[in-house]
Coordinates of N, CA and C in Angstrom, one line a residue:
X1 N 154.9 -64.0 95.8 CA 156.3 -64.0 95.4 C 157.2 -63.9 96.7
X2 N 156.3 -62.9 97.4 CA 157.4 -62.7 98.9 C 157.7 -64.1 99.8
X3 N 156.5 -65.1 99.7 CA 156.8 -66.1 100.3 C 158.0 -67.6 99.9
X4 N 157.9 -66.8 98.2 CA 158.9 -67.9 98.0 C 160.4 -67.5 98.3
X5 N 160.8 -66.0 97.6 CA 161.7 -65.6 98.1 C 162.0 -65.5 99.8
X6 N 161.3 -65.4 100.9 CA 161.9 -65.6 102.4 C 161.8 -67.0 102.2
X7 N 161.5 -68.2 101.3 CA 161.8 -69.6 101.7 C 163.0 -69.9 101.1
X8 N 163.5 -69.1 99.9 CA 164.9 -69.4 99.4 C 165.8 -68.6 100.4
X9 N 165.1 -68.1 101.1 CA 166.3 -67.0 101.9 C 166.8 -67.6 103.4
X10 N 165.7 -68.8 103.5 CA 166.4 -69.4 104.8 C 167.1 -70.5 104.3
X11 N 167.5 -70.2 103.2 CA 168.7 -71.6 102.9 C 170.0 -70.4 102.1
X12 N 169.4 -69.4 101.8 CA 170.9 -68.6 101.4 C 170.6 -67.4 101.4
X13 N 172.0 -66.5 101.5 CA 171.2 -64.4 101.2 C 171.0 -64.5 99.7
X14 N 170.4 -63.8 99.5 CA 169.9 -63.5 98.0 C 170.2 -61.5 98.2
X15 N 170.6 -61.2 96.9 CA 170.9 -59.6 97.4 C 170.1 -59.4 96.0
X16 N 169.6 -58.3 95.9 CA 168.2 -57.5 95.0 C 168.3 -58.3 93.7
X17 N 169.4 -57.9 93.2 CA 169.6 -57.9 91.6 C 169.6 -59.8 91.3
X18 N 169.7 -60.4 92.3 CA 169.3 -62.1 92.4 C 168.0 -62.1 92.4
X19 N 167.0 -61.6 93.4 CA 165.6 -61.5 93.6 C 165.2 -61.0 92.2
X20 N 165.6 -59.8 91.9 CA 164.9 -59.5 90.7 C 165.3 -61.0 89.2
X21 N 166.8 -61.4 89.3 CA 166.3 -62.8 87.9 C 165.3 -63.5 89.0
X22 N 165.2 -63.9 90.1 CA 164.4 -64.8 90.2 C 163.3 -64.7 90.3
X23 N 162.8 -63.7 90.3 CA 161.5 -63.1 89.8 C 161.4 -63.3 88.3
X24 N 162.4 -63.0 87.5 CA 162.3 -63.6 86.1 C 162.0 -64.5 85.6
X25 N 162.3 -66.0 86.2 CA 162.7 -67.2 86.3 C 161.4 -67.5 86.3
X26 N 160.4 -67.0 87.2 CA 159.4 -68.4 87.7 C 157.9 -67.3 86.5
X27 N 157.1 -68.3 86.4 CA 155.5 -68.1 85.8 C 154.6 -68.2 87.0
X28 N 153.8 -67.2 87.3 CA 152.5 -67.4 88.0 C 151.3 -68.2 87.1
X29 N 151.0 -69.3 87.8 CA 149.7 -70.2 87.8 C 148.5 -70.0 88.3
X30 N 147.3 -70.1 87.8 CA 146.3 -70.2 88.7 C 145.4 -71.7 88.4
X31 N 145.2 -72.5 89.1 CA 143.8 -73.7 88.8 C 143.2 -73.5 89.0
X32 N 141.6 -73.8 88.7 CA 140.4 -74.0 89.5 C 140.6 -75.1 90.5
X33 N 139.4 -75.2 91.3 CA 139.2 -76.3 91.8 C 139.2 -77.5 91.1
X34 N 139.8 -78.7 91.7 CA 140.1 -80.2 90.8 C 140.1 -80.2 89.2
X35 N 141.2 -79.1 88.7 CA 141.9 -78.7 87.8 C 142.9 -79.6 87.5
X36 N 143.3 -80.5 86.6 CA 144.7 -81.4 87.3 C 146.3 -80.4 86.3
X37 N 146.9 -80.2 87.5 CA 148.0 -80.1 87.2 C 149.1 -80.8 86.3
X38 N 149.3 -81.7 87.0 CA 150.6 -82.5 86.1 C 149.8 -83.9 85.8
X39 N 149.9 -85.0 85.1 CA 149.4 -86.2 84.6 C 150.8 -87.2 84.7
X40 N 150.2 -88.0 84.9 CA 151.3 -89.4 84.7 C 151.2 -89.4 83.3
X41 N 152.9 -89.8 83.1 CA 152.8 -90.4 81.7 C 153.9 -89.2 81.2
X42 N 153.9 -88.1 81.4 CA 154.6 -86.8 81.2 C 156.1 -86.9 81.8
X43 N 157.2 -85.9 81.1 CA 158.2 -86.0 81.6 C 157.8 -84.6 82.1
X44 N 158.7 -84.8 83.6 CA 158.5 -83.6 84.2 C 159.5 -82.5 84.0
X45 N 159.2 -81.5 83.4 CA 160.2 -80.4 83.3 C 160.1 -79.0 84.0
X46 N 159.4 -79.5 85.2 CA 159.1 -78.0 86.2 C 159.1 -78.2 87.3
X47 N 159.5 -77.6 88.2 CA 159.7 -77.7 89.7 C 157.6 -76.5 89.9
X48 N 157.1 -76.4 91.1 CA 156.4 -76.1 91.6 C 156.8 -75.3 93.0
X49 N 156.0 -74.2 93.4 CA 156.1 -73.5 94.6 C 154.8 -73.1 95.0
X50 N 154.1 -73.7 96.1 CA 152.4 -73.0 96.1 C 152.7 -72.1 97.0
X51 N 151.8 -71.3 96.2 CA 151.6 -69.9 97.5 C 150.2 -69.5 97.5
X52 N 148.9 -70.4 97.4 CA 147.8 -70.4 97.5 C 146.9 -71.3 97.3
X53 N 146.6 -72.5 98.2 CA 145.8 -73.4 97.8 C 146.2 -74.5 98.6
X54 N 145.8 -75.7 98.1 CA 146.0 -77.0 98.6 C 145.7 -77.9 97.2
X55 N 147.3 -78.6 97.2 CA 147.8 -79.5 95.8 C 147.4 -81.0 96.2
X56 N 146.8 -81.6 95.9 CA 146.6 -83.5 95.9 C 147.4 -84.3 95.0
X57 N 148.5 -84.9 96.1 CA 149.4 -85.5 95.2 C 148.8 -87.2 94.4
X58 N 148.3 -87.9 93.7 CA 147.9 -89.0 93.8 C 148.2 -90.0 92.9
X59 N 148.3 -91.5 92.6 CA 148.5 -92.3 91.6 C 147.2 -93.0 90.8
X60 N 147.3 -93.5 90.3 CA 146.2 -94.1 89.7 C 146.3 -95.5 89.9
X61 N 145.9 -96.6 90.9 CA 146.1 -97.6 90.4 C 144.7 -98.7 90.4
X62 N 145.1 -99.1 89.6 CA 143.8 -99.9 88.7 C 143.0 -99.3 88.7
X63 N 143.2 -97.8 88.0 CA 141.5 -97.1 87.7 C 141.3 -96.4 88.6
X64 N 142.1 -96.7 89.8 CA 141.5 -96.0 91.4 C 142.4 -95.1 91.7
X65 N 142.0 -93.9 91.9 CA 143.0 -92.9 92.7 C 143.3 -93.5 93.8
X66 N 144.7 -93.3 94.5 CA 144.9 -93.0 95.3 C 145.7 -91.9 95.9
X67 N 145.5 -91.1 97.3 CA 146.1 -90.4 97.3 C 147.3 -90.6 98.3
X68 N 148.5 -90.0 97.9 CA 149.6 -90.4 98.4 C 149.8 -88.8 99.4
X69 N 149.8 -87.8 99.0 CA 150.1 -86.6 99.8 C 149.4 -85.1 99.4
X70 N 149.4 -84.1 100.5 CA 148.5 -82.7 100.3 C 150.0 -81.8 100.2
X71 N 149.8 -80.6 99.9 CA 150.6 -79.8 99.4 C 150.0 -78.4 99.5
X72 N 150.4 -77.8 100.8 CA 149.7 -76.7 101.0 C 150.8 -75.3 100.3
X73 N 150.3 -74.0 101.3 CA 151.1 -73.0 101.0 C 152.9 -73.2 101.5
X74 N 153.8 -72.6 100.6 CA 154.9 -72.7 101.2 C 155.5 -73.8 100.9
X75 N 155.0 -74.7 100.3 CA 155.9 -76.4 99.5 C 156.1 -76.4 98.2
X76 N 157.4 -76.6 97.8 CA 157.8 -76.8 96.8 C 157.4 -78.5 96.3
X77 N 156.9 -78.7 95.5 CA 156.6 -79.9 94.5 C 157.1 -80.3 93.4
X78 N 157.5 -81.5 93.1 CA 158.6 -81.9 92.1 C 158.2 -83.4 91.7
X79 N 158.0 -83.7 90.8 CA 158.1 -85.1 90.3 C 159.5 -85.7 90.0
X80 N 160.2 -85.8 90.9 CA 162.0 -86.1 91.2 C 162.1 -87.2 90.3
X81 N 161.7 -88.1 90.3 CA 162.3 -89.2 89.2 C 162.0 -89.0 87.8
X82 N 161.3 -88.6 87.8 CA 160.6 -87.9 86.1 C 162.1 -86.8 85.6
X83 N 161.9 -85.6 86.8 CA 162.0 -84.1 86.5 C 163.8 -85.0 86.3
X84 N 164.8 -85.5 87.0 CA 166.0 -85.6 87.3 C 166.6 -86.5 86.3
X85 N 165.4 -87.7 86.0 CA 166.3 -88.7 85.2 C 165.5 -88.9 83.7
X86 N 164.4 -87.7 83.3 CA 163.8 -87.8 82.1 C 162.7 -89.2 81.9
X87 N 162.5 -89.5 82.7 CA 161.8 -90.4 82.2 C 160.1 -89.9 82.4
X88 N 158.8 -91.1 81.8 CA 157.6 -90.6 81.9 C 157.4 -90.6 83.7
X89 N 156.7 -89.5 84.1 CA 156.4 -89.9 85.5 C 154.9 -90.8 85.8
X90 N 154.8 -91.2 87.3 CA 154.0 -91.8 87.8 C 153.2 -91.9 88.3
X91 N 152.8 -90.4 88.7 CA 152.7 -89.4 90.0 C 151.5 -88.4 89.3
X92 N 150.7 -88.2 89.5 CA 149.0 -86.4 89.0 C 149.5 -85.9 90.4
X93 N 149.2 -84.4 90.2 CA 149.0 -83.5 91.3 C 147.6 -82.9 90.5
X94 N 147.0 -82.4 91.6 CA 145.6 -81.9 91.0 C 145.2 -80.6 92.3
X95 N 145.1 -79.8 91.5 CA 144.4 -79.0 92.7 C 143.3 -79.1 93.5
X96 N 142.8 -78.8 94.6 CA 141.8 -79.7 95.3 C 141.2 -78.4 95.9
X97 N 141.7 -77.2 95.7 CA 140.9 -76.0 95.8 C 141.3 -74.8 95.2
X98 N 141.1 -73.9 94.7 CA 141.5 -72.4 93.8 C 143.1 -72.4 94.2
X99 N 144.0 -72.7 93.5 CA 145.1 -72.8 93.9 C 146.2 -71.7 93.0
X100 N 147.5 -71.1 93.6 CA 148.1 -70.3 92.8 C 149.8 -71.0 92.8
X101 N 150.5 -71.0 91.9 CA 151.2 -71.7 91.9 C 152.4 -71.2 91.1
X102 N 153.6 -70.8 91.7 CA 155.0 -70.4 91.1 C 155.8 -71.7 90.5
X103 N 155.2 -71.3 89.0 CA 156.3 -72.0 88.4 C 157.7 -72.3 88.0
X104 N 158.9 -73.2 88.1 CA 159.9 -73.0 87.6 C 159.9 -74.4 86.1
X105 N 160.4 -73.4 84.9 CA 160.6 -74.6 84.2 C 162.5 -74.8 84.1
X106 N 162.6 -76.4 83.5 CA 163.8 -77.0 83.7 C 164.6 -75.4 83.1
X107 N 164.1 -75.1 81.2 CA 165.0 -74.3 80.8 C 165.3 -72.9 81.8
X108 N 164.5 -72.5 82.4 CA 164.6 -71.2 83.0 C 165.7 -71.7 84.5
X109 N 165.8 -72.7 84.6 CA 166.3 -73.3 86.3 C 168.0 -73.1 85.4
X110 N 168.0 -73.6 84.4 CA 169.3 -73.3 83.8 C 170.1 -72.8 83.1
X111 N 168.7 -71.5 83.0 CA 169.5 -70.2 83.0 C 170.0 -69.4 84.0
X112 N 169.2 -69.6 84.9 CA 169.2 -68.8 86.2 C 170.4 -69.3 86.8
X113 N 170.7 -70.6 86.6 CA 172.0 -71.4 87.2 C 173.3 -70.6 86.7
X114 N 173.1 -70.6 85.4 CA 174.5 -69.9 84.8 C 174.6 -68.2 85.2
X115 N 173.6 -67.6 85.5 CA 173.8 -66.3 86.3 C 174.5 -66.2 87.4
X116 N 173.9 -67.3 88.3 CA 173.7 -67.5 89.6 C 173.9 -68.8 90.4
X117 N 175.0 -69.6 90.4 CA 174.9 -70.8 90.5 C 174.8 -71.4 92.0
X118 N 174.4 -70.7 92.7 CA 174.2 -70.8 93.9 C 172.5 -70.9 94.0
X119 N 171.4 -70.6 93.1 CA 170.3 -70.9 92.7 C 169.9 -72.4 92.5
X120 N 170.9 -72.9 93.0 CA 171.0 -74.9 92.8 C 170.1 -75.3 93.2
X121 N 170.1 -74.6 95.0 CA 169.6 -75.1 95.7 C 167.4 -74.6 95.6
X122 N 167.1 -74.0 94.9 CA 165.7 -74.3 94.4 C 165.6 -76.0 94.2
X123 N 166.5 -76.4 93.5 CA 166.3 -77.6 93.0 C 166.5 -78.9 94.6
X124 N 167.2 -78.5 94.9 CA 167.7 -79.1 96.2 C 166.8 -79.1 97.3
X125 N 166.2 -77.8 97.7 CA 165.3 -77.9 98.7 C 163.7 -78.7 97.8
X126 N 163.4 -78.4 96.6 CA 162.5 -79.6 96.0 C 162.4 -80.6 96.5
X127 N 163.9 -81.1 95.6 CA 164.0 -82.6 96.2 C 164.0 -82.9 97.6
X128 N 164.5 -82.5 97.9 CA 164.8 -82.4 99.8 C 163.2 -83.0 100.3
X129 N 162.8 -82.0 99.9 CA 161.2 -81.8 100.5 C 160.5 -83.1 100.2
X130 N 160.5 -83.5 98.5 CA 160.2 -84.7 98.3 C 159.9 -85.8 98.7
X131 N 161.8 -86.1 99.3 CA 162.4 -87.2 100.3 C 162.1 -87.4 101.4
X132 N 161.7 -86.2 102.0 CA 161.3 -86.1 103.5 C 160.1 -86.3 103.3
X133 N 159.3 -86.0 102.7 CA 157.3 -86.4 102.8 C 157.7 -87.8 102.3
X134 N 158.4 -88.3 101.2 CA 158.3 -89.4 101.1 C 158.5 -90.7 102.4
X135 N 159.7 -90.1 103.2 CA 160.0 -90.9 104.3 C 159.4 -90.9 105.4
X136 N 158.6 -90.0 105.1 CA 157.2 -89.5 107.1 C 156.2 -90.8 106.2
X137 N 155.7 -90.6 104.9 CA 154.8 -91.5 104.7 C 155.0 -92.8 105.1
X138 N 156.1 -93.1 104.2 CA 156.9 -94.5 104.7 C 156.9 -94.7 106.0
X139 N 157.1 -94.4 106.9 CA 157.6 -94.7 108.4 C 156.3 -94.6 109.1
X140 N 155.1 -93.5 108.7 CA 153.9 -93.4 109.4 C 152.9 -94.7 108.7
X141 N 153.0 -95.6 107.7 CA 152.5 -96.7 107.6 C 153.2 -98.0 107.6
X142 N 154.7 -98.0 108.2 CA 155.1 -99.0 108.2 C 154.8 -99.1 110.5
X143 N 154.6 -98.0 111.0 CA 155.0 -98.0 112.4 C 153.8 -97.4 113.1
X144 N 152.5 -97.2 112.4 CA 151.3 -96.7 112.9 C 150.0 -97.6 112.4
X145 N 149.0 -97.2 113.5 CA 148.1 -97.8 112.5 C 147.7 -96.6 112.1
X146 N 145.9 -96.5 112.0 CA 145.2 -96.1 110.4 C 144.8 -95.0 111.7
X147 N 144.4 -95.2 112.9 CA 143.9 -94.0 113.5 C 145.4 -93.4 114.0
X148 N 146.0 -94.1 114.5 CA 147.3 -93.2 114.5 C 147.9 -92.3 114.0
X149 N 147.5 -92.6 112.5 CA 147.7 -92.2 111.1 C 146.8 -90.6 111.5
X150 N 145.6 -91.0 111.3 CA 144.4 -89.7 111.4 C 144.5 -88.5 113.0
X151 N 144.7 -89.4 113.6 CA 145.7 -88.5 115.1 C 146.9 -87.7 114.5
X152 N 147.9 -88.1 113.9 CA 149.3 -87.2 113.6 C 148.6 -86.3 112.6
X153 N 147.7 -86.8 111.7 CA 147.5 -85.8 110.9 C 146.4 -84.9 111.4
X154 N 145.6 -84.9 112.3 CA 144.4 -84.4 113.2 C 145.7 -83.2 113.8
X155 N 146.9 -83.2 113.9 CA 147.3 -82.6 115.4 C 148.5 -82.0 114.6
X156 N 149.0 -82.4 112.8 CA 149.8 -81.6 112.2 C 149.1 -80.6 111.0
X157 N 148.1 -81.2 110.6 CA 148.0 -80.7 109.5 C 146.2 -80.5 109.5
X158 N 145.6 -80.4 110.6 CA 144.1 -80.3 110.8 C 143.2 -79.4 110.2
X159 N 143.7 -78.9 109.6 CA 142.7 -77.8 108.6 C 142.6 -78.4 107.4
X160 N 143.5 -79.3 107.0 CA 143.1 -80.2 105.5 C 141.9 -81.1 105.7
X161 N 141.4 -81.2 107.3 CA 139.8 -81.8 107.2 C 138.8 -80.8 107.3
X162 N 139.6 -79.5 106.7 CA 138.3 -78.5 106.1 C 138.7 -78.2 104.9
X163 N 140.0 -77.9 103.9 CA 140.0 -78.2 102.3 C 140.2 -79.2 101.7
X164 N 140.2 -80.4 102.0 CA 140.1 -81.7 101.4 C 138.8 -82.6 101.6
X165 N 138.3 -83.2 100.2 CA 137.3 -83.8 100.5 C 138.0 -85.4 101.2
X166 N 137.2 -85.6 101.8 CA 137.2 -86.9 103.2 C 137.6 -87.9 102.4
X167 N 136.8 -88.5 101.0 CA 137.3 -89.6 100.6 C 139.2 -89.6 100.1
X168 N 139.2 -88.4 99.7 CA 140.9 -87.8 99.6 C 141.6 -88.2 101.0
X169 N 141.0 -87.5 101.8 CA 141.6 -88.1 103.4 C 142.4 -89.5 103.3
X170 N 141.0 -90.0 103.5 CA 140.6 -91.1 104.0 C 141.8 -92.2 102.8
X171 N 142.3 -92.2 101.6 CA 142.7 -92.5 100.7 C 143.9 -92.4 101.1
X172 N 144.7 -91.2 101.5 CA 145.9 -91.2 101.7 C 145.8 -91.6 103.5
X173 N 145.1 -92.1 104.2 CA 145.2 -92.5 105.3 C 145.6 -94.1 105.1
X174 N 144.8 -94.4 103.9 CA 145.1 -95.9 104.0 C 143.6 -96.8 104.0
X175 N 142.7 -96.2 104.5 CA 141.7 -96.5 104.5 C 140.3 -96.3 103.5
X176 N 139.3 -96.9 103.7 CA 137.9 -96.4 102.7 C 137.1 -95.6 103.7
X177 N 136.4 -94.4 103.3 CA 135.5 -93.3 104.1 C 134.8 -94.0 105.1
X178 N 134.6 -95.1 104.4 CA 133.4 -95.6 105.8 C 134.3 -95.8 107.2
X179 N 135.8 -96.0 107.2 CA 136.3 -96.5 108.1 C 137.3 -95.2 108.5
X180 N 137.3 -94.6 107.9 CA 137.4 -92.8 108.7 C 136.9 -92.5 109.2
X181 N 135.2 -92.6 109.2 CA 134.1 -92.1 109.8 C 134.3 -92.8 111.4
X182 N 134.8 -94.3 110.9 CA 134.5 -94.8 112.2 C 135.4 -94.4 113.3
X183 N 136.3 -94.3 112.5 CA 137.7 -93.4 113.4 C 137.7 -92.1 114.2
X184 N 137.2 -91.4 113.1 CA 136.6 -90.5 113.5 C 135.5 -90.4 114.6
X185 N 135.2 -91.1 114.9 CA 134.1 -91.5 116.0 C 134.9 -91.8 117.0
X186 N 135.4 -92.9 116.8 CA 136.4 -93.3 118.0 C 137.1 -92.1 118.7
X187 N 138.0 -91.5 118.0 CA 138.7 -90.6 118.9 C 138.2 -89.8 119.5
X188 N 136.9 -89.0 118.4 CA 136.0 -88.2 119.1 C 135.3 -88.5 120.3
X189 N 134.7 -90.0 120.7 CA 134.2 -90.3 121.7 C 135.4 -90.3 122.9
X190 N 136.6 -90.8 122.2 CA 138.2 -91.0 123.5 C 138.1 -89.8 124.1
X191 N 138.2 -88.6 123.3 CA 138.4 -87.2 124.0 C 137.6 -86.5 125.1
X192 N 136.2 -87.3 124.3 CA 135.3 -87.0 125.8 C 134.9 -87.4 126.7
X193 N 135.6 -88.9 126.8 CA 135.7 -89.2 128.2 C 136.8 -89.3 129.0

């Protein structure tokens, strides 16, 4: 809880009697490992906040997962086109290791609003967050290649090639495992000479 509240607090002061509704507001979650979260096809009526684990964001297409993004501690998660304009979403999140998860649902976001209407911005920093993984993805495969790809994420986010399984990697890299592996070779061999 303390992590979410200092994450709402670097976007506004929050004084006790705020902390304490918004401690009212959210549900503690727990998943197992590759538990799924949310399902396509669902209207989204909850915002997310992890404070323990690593979340696999992914689509289905033709039968095939793909993974589009990871979701560690400290990220709020949102299915924005679902959660904003009611419709079915597109999008599974699935937990991908023992994961703990602060819930917010729609009704409780507006109650808390009418208390406290400066509580907006839960919803704001969501989407925010959203937009910006959506636009690093976008831009890191319209302007990289596939090891390029595995480089930025080797040097931002390098501990997800110790809680995510490789084909998960390798998936949201763009690539099939066998050609991670090969990547993975390559750079490893670059560094040592």
């Amino acid at each position: 809880m303390n992590r979410l509240i200092e994450n709402i607090k670097a976007y506004i002061p929050l004084r006790e009697h705020e902390i304490q509704l918004l401690k009212g507001a959210v549900d503690k979650k727990n998943y197992q490992k590759n538990e799924i979260i949310f399902t396509e096809g669902k209207i989204s009526d909850e915002i997310y906040f992890v404070t323990k684990g690593c979340v696999r964001l992914f689509y289905n297409v033709d039968g095939n997962d793909k993974t589009a993004f990871f979701y560690t501690e400290g990220q709020f998660i949102c299915a924005g086109e679902s959660y904003t304009f009611n419709t079915p979403a597109i999008e599974n999140y699935q937990a991908i290791e023992q994961t703990e998860i602060f819930v917010f649902g729609k009704s409780k976001i507006e109650s808390l609003l009418k208390e406290v209407p400066k509580f907006e911005v839960i919803a704001r920093i969501a989407t925010e967050n959203e937009l910006i993984t959506c636009q690093k993805v976008i831009a890191s495969f319209v302007t990289k290649s596939a090891e390029e790809r595995y480089i930025d994420l080797l040097n931002t986010n390098g501990e997800l090639f110790q809680r995510a399984p490789q084909q998960y990697i390798a998936s949201f890299l763009g690539v099939s495992p066998e050609t991670l592996s090969r990547i993975k070779t390559r750079v490893f061999n670059k560094k040592r000479s």
